[in-house]
Short mmCIF file of C-alpha atoms in Angstrom, two decimals:
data_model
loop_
_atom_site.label_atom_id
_atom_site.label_comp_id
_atom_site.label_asym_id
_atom_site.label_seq_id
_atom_site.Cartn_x
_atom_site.Cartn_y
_atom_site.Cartn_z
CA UNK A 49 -63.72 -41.85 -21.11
CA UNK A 50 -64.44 -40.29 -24.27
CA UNK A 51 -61.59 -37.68 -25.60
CA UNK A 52 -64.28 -35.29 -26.50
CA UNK A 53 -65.36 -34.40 -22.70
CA UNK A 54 -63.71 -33.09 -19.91
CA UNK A 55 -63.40 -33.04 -16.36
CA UNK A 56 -65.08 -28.86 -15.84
CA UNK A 57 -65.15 -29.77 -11.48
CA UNK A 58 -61.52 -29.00 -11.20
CA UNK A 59 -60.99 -25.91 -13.67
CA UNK A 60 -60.51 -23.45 -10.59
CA UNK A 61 -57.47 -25.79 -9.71
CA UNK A 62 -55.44 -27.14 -12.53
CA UNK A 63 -52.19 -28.25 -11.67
CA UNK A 64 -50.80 -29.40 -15.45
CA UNK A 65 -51.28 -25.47 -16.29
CA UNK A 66 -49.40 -24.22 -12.91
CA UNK A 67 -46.64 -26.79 -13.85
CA UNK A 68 -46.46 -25.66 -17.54
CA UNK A 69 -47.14 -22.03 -16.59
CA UNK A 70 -43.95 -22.93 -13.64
CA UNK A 71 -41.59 -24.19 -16.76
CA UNK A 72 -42.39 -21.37 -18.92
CA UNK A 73 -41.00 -19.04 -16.35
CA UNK A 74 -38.25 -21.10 -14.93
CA UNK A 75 -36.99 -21.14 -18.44
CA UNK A 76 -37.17 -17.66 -19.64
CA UNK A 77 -35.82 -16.98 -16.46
CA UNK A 78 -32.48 -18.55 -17.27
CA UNK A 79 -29.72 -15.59 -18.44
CA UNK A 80 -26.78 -16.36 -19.58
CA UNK A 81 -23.38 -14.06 -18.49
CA UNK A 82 -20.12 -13.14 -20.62
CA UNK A 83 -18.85 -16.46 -19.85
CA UNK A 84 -21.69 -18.60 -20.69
CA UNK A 85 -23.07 -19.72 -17.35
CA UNK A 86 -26.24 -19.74 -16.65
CA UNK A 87 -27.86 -18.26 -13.81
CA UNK A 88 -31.72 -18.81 -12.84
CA UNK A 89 -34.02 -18.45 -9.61
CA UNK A 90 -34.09 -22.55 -9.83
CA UNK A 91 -30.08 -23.18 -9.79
CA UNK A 92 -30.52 -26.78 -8.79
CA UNK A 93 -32.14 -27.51 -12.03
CA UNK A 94 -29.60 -25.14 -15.10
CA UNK A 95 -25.84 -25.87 -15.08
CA UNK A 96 -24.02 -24.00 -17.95
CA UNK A 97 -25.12 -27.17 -19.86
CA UNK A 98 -29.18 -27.20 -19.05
CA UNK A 99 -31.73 -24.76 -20.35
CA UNK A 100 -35.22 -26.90 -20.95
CA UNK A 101 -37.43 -29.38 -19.14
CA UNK A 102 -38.09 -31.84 -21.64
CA UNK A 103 -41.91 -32.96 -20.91
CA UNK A 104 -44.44 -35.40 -22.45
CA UNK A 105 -48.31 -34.66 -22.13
CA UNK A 106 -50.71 -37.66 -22.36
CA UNK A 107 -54.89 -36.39 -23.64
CA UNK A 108 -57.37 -36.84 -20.92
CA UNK A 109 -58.86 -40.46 -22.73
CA UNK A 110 -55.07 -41.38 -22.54
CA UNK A 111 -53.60 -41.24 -25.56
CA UNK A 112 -49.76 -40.06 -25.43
CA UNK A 113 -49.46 -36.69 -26.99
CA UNK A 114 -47.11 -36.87 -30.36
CA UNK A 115 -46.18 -34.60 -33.37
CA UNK A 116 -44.86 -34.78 -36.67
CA UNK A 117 -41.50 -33.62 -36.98
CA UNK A 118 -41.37 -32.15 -40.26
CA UNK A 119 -42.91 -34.30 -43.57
CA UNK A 120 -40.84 -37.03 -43.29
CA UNK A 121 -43.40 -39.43 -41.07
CA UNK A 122 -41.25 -39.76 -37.75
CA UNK A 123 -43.07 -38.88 -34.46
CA UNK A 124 -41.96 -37.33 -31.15
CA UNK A 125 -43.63 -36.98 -27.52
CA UNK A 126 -41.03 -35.04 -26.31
CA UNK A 127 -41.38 -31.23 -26.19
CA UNK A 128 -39.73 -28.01 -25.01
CA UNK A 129 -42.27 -25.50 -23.73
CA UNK A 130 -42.10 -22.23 -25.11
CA UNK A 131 -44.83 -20.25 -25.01
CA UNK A 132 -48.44 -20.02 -22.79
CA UNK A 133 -51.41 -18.00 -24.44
CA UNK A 134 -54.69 -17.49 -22.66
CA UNK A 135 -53.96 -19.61 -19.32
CA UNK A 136 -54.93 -22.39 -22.24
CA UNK A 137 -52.96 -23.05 -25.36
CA UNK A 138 -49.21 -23.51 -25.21
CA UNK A 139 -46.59 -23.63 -28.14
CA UNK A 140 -44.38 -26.67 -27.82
CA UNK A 141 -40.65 -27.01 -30.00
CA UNK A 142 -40.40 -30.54 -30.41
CA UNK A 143 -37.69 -32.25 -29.11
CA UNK A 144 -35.99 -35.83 -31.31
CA UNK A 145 -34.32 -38.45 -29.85
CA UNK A 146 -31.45 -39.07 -31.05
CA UNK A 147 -30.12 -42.51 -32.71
CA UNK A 148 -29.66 -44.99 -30.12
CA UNK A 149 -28.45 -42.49 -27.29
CA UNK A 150 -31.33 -41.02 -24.88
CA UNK A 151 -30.39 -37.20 -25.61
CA UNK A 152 -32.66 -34.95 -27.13
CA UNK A 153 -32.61 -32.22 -29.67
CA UNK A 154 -34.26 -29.09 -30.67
CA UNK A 155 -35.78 -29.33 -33.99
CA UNK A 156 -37.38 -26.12 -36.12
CA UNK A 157 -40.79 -27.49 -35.35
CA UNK A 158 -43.76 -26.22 -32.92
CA UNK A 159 -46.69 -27.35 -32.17
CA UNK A 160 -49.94 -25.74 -30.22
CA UNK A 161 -51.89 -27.80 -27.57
CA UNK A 162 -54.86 -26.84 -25.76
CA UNK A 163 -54.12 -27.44 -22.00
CA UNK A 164 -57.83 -28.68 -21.80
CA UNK A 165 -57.10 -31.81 -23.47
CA UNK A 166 -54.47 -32.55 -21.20
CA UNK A 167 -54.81 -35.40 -18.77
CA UNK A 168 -51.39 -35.90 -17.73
CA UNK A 169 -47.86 -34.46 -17.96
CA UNK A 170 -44.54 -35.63 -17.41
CA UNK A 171 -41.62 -33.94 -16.83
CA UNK A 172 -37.61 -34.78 -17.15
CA UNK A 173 -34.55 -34.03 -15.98
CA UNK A 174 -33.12 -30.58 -17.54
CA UNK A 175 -31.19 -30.56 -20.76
CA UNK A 176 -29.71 -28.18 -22.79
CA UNK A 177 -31.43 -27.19 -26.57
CA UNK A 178 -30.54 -24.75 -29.09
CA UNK A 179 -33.21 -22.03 -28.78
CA UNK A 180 -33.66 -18.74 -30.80
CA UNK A 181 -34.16 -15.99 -28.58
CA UNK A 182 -34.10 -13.01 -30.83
CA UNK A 183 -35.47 -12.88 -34.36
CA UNK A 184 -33.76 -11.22 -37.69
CA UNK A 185 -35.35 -9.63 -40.51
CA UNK A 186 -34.17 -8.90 -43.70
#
């Protein structure tokens, strides 16, 4: 399969962009209260400690999905969904493992994939990342 062409049968069904779309809102659905707990319509999946579903996107000729955090040369697959624009393209902070443990962290970075160049997506169990959720001017 050629990276360039894609599957157009299915585009009245895609289920990668009702599980990103799903994400997105599970996530900004998350509040937390005066004393830090977090409360969202999914409660099984946020503690006080979880507020992302880290994911990893393969392209539809299979290629894993990865970005460069930052100049320095190092590569991630994980991401933290954080934004959906036209039912398409979706901004993505990406998420670095750290050393040898399994966690994750936030980084500064973001990246935009088109949804029609996905051929896969995987998701993981909740974690909990540093997010901005207001911005400041000077």
């Amino acid at each position: 399969m050629n990276c360039d062409t894609h599957n157009t049968e299915s585009q009245g069904c895609n289920f990668i962009r009702e599980t990103v779309t799903k994400i997105d809102k599970i996530q900004k659905e998350v509040i937390c209260d005066s004393a830090g707990r977090c409360i969202a319509c999914e409660a099984s999946l946020f503690t006080s400690a979880n507020n992302t579903i880290p994911v990893r996107f393969t392209c539809c000729c299979g290629t894993p999905f990865e970005a460069l955090i930052g100049v320095t040369g190092a590569t991630t697959s994980f991401f933290r969904i954080e934004s959906i624009r036209c039912n398409r393209y979706v901004t993505l902070r990406l998420l670095e493992p750290t050393g040898g443990d399994p966690a994750l962290t936030g980084t500064d970075y973001t990246v935009i994939l088109d949804l029609d160049c996905v051929g896969t997506i995987q998701c993981f169990e909740p974690i909990s990342v540093e997010v901005c959720t207001t911005s400041t001017t000077e």
